[in-house]
PDB file of C-alpha atoms in Angstrom:
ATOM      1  CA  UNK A  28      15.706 -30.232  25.581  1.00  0.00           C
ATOM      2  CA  UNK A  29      18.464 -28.774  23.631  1.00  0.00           C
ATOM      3  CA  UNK A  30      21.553 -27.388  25.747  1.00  0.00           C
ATOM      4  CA  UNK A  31      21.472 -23.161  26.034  1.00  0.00           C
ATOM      5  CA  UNK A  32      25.387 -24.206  25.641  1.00  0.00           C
ATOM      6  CA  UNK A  33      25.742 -26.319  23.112  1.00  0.00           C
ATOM      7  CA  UNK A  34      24.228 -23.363  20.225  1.00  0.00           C
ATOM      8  CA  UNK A  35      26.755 -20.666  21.952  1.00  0.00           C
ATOM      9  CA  UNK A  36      29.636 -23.352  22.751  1.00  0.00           C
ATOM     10  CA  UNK A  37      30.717 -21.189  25.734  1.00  0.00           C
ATOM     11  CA  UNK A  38      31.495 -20.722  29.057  1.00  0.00           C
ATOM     12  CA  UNK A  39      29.431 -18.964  31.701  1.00  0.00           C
ATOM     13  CA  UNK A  40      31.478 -16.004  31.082  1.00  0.00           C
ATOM     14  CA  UNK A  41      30.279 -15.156  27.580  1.00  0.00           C
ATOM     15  CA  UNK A  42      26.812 -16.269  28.969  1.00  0.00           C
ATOM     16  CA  UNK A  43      26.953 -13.483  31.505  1.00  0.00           C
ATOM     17  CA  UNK A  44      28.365 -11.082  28.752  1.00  0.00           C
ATOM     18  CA  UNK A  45      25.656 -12.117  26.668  1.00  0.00           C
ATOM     19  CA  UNK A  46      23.030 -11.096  29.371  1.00  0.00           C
ATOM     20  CA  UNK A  47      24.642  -7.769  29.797  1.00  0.00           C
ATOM     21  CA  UNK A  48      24.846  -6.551  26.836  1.00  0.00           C
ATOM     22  CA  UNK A  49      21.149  -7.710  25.894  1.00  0.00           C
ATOM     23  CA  UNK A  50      20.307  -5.355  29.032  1.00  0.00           C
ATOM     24  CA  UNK A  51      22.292  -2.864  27.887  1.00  0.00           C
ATOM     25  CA  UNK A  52      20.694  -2.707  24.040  1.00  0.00           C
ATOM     26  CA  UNK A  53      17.723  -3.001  25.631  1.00  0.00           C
ATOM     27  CA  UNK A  54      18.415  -0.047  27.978  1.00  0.00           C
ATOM     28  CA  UNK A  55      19.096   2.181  24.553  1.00  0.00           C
ATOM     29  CA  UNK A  56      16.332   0.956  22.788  1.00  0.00           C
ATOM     30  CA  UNK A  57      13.925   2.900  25.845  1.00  0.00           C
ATOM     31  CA  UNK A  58      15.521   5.302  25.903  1.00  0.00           C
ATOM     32  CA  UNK A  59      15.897   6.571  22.773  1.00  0.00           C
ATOM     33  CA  UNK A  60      13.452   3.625  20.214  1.00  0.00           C
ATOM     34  CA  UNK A  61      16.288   2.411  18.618  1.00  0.00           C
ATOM     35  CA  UNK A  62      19.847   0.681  19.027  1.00  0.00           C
ATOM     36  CA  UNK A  63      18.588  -2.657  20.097  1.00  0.00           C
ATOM     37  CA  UNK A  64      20.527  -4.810  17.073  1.00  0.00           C
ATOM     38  CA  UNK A  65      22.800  -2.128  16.662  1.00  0.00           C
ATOM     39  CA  UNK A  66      24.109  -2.273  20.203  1.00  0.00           C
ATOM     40  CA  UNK A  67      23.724  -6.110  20.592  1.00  0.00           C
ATOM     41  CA  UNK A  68      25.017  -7.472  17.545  1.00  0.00           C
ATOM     42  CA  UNK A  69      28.188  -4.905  17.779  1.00  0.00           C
ATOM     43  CA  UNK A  70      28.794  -6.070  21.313  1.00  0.00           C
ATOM     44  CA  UNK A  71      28.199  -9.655  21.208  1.00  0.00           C
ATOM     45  CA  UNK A  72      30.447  -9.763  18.022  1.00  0.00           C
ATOM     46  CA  UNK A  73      33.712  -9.158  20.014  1.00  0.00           C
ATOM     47  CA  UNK A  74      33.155 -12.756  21.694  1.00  0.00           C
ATOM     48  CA  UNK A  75      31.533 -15.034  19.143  1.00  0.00           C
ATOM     49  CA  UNK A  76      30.391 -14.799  15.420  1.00  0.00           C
ATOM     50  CA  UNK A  77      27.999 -12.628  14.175  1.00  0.00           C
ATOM     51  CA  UNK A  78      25.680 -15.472  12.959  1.00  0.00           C
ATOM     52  CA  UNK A  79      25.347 -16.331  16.485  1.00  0.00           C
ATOM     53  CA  UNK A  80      24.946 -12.735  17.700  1.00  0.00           C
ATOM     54  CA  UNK A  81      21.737 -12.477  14.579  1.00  0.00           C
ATOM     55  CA  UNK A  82      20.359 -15.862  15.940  1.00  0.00           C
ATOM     56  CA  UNK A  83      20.036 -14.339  19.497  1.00  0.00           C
ATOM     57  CA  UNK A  84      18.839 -11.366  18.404  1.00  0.00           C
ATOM     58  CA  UNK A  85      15.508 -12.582  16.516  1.00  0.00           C
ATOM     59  CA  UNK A  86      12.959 -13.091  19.864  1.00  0.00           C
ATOM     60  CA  UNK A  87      14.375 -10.420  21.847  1.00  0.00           C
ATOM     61  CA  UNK A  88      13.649  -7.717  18.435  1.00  0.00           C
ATOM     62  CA  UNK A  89      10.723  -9.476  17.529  1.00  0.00           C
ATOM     63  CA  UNK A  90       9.201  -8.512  20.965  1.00  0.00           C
ATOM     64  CA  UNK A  91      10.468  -5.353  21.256  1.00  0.00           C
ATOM     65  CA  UNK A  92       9.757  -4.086  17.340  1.00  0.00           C
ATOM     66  CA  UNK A  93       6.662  -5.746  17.997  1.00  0.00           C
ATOM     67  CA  UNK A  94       5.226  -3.949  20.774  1.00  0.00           C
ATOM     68  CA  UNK A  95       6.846  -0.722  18.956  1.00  0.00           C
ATOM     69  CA  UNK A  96       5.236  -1.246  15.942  1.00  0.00           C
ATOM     70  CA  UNK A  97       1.507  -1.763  18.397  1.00  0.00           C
ATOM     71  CA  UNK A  98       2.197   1.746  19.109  1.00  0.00           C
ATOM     72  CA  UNK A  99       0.540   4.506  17.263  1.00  0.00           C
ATOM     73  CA  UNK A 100      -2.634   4.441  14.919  1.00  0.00           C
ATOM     74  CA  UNK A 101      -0.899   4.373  11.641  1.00  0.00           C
ATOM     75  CA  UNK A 102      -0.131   1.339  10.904  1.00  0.00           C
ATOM     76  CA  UNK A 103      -2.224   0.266   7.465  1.00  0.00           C
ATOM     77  CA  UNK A 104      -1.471   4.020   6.213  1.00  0.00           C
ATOM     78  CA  UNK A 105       2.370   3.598   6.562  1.00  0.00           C
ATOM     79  CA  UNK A 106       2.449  -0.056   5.206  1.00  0.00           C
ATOM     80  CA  UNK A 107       0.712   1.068   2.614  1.00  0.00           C
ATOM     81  CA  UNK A 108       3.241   4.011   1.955  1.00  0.00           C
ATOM     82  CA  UNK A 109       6.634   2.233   2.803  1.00  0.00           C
ATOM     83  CA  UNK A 110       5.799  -1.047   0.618  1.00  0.00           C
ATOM     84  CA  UNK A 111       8.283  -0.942  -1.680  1.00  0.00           C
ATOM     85  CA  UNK A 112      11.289  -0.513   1.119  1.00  0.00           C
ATOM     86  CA  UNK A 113       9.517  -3.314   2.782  1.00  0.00           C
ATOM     87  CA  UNK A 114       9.571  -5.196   0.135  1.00  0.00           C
ATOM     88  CA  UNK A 115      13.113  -4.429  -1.148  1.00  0.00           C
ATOM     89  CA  UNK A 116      13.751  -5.693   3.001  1.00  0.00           C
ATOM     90  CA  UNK A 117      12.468  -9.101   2.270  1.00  0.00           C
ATOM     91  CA  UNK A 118      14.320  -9.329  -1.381  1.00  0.00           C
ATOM     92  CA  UNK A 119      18.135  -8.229   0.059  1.00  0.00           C
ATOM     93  CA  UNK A 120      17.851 -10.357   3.211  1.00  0.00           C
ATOM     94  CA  UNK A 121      16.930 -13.287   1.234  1.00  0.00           C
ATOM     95  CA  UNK A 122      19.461 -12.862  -1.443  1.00  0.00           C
ATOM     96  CA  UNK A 123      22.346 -11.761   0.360  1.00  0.00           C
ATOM     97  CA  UNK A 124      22.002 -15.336   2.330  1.00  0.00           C
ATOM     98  CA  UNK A 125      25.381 -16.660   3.291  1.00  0.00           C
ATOM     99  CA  UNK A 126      27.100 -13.508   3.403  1.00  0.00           C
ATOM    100  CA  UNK A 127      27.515 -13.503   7.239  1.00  0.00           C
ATOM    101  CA  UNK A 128      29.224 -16.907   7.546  1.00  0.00           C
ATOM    102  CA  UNK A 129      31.524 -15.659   4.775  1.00  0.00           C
ATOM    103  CA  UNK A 130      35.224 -16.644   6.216  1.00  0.00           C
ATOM    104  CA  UNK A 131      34.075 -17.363   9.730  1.00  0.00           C
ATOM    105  CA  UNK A 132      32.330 -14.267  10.257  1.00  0.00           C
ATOM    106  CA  UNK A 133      35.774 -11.642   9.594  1.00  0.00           C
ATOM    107  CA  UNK A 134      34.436  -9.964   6.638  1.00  0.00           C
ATOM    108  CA  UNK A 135      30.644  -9.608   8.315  1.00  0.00           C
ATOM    109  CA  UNK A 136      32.621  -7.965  11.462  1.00  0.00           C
ATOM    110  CA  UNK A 137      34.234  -5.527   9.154  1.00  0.00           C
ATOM    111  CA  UNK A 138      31.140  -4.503   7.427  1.00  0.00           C
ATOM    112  CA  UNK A 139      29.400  -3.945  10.647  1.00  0.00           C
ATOM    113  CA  UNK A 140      32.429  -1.935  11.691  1.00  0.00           C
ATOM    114  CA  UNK A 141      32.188   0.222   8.584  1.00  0.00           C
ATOM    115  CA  UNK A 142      28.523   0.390   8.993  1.00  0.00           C
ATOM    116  CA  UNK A 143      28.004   1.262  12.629  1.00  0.00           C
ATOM    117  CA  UNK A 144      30.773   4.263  11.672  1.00  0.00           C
ATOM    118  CA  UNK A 145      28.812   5.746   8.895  1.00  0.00           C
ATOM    119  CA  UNK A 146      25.562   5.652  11.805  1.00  0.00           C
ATOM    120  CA  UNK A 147      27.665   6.899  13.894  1.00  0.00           C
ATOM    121  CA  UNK A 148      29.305  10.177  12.153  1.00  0.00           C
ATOM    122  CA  UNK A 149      25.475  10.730  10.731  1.00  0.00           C
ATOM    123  CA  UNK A 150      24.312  10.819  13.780  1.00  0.00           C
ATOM    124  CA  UNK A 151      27.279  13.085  15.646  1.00  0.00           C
ATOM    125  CA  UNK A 152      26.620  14.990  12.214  1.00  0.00           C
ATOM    126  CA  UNK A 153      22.717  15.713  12.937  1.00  0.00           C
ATOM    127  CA  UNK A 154      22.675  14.878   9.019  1.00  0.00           C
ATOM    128  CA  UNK A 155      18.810  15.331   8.743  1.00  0.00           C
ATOM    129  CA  UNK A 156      18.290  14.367   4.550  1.00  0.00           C
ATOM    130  CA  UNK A 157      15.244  15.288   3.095  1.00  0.00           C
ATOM    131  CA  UNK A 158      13.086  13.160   0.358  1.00  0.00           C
ATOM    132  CA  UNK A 159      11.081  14.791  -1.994  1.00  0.00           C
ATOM    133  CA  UNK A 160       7.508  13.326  -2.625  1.00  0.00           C
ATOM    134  CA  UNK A 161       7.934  12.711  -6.163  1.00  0.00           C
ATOM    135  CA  UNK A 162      10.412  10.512  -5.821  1.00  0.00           C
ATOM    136  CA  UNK A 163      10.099   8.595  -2.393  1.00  0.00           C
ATOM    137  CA  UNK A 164       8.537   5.402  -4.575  1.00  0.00           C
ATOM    138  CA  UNK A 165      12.244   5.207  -6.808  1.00  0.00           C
ATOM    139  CA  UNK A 166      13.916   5.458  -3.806  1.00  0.00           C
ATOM    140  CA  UNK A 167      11.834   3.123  -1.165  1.00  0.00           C
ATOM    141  CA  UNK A 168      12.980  -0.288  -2.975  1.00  0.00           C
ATOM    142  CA  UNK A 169      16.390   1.428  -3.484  1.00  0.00           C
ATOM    143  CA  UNK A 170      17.105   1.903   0.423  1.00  0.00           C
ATOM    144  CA  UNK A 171      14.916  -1.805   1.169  1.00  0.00           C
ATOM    145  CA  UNK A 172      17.168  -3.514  -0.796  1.00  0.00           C
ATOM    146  CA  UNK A 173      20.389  -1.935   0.545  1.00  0.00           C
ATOM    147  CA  UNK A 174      19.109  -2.171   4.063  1.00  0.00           C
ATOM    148  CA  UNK A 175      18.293  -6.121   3.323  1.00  0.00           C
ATOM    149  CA  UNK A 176      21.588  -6.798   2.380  1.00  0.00           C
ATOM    150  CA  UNK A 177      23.821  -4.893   5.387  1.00  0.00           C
ATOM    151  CA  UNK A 178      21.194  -7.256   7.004  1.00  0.00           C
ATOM    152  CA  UNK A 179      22.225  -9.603   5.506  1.00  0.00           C
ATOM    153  CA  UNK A 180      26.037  -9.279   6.302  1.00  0.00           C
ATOM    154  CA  UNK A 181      25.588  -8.469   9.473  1.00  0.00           C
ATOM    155  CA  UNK A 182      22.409  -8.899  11.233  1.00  0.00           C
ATOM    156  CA  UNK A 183      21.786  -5.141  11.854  1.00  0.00           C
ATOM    157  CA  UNK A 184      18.878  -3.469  10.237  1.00  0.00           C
ATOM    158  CA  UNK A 185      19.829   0.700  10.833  1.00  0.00           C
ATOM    159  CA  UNK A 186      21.193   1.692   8.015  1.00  0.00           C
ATOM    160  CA  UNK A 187      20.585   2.857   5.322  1.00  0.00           C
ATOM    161  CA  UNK A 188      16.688   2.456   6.668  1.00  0.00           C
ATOM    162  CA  UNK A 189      16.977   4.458   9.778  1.00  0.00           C
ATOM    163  CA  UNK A 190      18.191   7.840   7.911  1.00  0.00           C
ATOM    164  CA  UNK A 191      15.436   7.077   4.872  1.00  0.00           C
ATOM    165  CA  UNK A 192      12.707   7.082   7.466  1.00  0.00           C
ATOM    166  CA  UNK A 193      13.360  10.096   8.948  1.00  0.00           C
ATOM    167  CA  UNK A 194      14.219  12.253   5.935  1.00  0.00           C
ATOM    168  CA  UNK A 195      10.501  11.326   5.240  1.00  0.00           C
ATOM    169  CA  UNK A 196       9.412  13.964   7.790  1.00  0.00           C
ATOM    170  CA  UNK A 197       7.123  11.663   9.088  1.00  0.00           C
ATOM    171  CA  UNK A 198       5.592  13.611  12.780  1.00  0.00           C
ATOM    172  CA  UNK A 199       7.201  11.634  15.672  1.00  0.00           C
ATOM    173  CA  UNK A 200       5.211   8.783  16.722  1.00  0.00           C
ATOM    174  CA  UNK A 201       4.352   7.829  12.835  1.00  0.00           C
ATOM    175  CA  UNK A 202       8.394   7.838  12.749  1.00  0.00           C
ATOM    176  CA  UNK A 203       8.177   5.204  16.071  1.00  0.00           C
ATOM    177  CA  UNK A 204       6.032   2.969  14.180  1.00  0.00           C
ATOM    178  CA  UNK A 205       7.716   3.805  11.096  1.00  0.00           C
ATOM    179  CA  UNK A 206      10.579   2.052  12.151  1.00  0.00           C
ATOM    180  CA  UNK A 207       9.326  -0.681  14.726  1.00  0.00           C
ATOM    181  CA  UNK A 208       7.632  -1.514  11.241  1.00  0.00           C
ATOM    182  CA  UNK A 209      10.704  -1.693   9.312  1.00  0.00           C
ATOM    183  CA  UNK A 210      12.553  -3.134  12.165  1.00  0.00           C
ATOM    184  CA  UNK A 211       9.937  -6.058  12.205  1.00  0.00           C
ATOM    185  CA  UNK A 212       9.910  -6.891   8.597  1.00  0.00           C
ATOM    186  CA  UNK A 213      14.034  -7.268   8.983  1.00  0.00           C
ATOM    187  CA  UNK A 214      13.472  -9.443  12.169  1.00  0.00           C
ATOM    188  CA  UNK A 215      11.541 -11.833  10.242  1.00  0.00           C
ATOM    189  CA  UNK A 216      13.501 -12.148   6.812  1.00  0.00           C
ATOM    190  CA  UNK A 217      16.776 -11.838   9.024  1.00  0.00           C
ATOM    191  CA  UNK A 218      14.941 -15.009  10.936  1.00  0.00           C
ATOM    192  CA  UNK A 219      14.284 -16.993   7.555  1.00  0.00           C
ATOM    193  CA  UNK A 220      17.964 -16.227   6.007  1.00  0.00           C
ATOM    194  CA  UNK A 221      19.206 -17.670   9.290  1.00  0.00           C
ATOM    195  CA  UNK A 222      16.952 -20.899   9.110  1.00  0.00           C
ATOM    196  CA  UNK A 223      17.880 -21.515   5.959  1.00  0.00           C
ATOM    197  CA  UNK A 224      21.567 -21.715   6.861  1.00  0.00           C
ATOM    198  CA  UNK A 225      21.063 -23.738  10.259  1.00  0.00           C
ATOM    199  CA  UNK A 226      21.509 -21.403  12.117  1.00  0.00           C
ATOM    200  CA  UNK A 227      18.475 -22.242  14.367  1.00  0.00           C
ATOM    201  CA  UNK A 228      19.929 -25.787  16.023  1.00  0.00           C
ATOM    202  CA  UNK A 229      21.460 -26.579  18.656  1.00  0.00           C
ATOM    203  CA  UNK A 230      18.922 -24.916  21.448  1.00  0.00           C
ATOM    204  CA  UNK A 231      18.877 -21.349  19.731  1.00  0.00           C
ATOM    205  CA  UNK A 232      15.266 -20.808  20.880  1.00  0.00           C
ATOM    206  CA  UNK A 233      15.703 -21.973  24.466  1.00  0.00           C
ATOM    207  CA  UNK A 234      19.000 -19.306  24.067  1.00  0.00           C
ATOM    208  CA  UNK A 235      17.204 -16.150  22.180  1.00  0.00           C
ATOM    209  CA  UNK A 236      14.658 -16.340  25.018  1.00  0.00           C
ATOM    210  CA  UNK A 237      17.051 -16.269  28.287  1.00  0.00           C
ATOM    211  CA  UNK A 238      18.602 -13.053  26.510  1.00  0.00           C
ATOM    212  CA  UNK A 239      14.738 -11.684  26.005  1.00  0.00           C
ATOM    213  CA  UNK A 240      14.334 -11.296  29.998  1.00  0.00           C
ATOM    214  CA  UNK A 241      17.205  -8.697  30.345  1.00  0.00           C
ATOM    215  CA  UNK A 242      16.271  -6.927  26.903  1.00  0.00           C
ATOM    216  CA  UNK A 243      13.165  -6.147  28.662  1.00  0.00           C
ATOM    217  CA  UNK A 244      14.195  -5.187  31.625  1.00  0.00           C
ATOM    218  CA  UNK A 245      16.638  -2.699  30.013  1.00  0.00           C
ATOM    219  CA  UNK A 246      13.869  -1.768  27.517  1.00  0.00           C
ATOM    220  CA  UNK A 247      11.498  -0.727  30.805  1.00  0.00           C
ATOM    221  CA  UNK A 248      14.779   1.092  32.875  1.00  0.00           C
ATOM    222  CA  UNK A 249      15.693   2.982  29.611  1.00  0.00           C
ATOM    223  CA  UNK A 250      11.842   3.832  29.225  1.00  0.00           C
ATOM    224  CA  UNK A 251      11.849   5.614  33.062  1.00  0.00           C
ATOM    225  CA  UNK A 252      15.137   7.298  32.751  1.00  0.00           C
ATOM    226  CA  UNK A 253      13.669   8.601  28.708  1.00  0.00           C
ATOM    227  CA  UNK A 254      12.253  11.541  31.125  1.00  0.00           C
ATOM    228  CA  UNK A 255      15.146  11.924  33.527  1.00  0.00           C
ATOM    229  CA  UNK A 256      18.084  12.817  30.938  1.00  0.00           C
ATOM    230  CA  UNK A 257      18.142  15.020  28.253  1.00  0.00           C
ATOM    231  CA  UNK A 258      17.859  13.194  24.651  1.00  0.00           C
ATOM    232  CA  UNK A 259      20.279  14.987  22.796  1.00  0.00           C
ATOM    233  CA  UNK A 260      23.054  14.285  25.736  1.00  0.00           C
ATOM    234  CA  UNK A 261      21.881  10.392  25.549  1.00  0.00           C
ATOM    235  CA  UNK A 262      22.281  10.682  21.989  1.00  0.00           C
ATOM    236  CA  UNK A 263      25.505  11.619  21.598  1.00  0.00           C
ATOM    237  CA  UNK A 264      27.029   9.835  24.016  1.00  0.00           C
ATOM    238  CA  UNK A 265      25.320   6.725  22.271  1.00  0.00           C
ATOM    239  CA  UNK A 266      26.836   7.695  18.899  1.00  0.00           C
ATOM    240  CA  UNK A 267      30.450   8.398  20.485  1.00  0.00           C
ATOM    241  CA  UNK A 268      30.202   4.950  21.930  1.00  0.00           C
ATOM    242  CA  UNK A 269      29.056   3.410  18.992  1.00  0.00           C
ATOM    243  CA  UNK A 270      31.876   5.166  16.622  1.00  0.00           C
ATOM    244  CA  UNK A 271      34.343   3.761  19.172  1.00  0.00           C
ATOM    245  CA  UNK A 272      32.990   0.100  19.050  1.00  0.00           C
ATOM    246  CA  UNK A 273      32.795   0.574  14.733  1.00  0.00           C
ATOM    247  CA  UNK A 274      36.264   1.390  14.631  1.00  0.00           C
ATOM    248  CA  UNK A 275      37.545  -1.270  17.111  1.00  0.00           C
ATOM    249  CA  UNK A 276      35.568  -4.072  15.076  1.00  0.00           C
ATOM    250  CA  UNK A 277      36.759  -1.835  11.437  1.00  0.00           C
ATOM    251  CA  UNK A 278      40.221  -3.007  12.701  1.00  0.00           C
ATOM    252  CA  UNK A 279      39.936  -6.354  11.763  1.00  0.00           C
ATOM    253  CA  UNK A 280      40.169  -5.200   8.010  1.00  0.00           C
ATOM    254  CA  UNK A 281      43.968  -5.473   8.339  1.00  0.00           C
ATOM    255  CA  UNK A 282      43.368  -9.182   9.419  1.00  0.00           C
ATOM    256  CA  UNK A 283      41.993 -10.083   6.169  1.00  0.00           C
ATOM    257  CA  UNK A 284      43.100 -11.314   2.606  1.00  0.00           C
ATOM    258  CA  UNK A 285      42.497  -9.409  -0.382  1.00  0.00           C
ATOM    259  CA  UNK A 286      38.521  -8.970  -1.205  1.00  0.00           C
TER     260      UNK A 286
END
């Protein structure tokens, strides 16, 4: 059997970290049915590359998206209507492969920085965008394709996707599927743009399924307290922290070379 410590090449430490913040992401994911990557892949970059932070993040959000996605009756009308983003998912995650082992990592940590600041001040903002009908099918591929390749980079799957979905004004528990849809497509073509680079030896699996257990637990914790707190105050606390972490991991930019 493959060695849980030979993919992650550390101590028990960043093991223990690892289980944290997996509890943690999955803790914001019930409460609020979204944050899971964000929060994981953010966190877990601050102690090892974000290729390994994607690679443990593929069974614990293919569980979770997947029993989001189960909720809700919707499901052949919205695949039917969000096609083209889905699609443009697939084509960006598969052709922006490579870009997250790019120099180590540094320019994928940036880039998830920059991006996880942009979700951030949207969210602080209440920015609530609206799509015309008329011109949702231009604009589907458009945001697929950009959302594929931030995936691509850096193995979180929010933006722009996230914002799209609910400018759609799509009534709330189409939005839920909405997204554990979209959130499952980029799971699975995150998945194959990792297997394709290797990403996948050295006992990933065995690892990707210890972290499952405490996204899980979080997911069920964050699902009781959902009706104990008040959203909005979640919310923004969420974004505040999430700002925070952006520009901490934004700060690497002066650590680079010229682009």
């Amino acid at each position: 059997m493959p060695s849980l410590f030979s993919f992650l090449d550390m101590n028990a430490t960043v093991l223990a970290v690892s289980l944290a913040v997996f509890l943690l992401a999955g803790f914001v994911k019930g409460v609020i049915g979204l944050g899971l990557p964000t929060v994981a892949i953010g966190l877990l970059s601050l102690v090892m590359s974000p290729v390994q932070a994607a690679a443990l993040l593929i069974l614990p959000s293919m569980v979770t998206n997947g029993w989001q996605l189960a909720t809700g009756g919707a499901f052949l009308a919205l695949a039917r209507r969000l096609w083209g983003m889905l699609v443009g998912i697939v084509v960006g995650t598969l052709a922006g492969s490579g870009l997250m082992g790019v120099d180590g990592g540094r320019r994928a940590i940036v880039i998830l920085g920059l991006a996880l600041m942009l979700y951030a001040i949207a969210g602080l903002a209440a920015w609530t965008p609206s799509v015309r009908p008329g011109r949702e099918r231009w604009w589907s591929p458009v945001i697929g394709l950009l959302t594929g390749l931030v995936t691509a980079a850096t193995g979180v799957f929010v933006i722009p996707a996230v914002p799209y979905l609910q400018a759609l004004g799509l009534q709330r528990d189409q939005l839920i599927q909405a997204l554990g849809l979209s959130f499952t497509v980029s799971t699975l073509a995150l998945a194959v743009n990792l297997g394709q680079g290797g990403a996948f030896s050295g006992g990933v699996g065995w690892a990707s399924l210890v972290v499952l257990v405490p996204a899980l637990l979080g997911m069920a914790i964050g699902t009781r307290v959902r009706g104990m707190v008040r959203a909005a105050s979640f919310r923004r606390a969420f974004f505040i922290g999430l700002l925070l972490l952006g520009l901490h991991l934004a700060w690497h930019i002066t650590e680079l070379a010229p682009w």
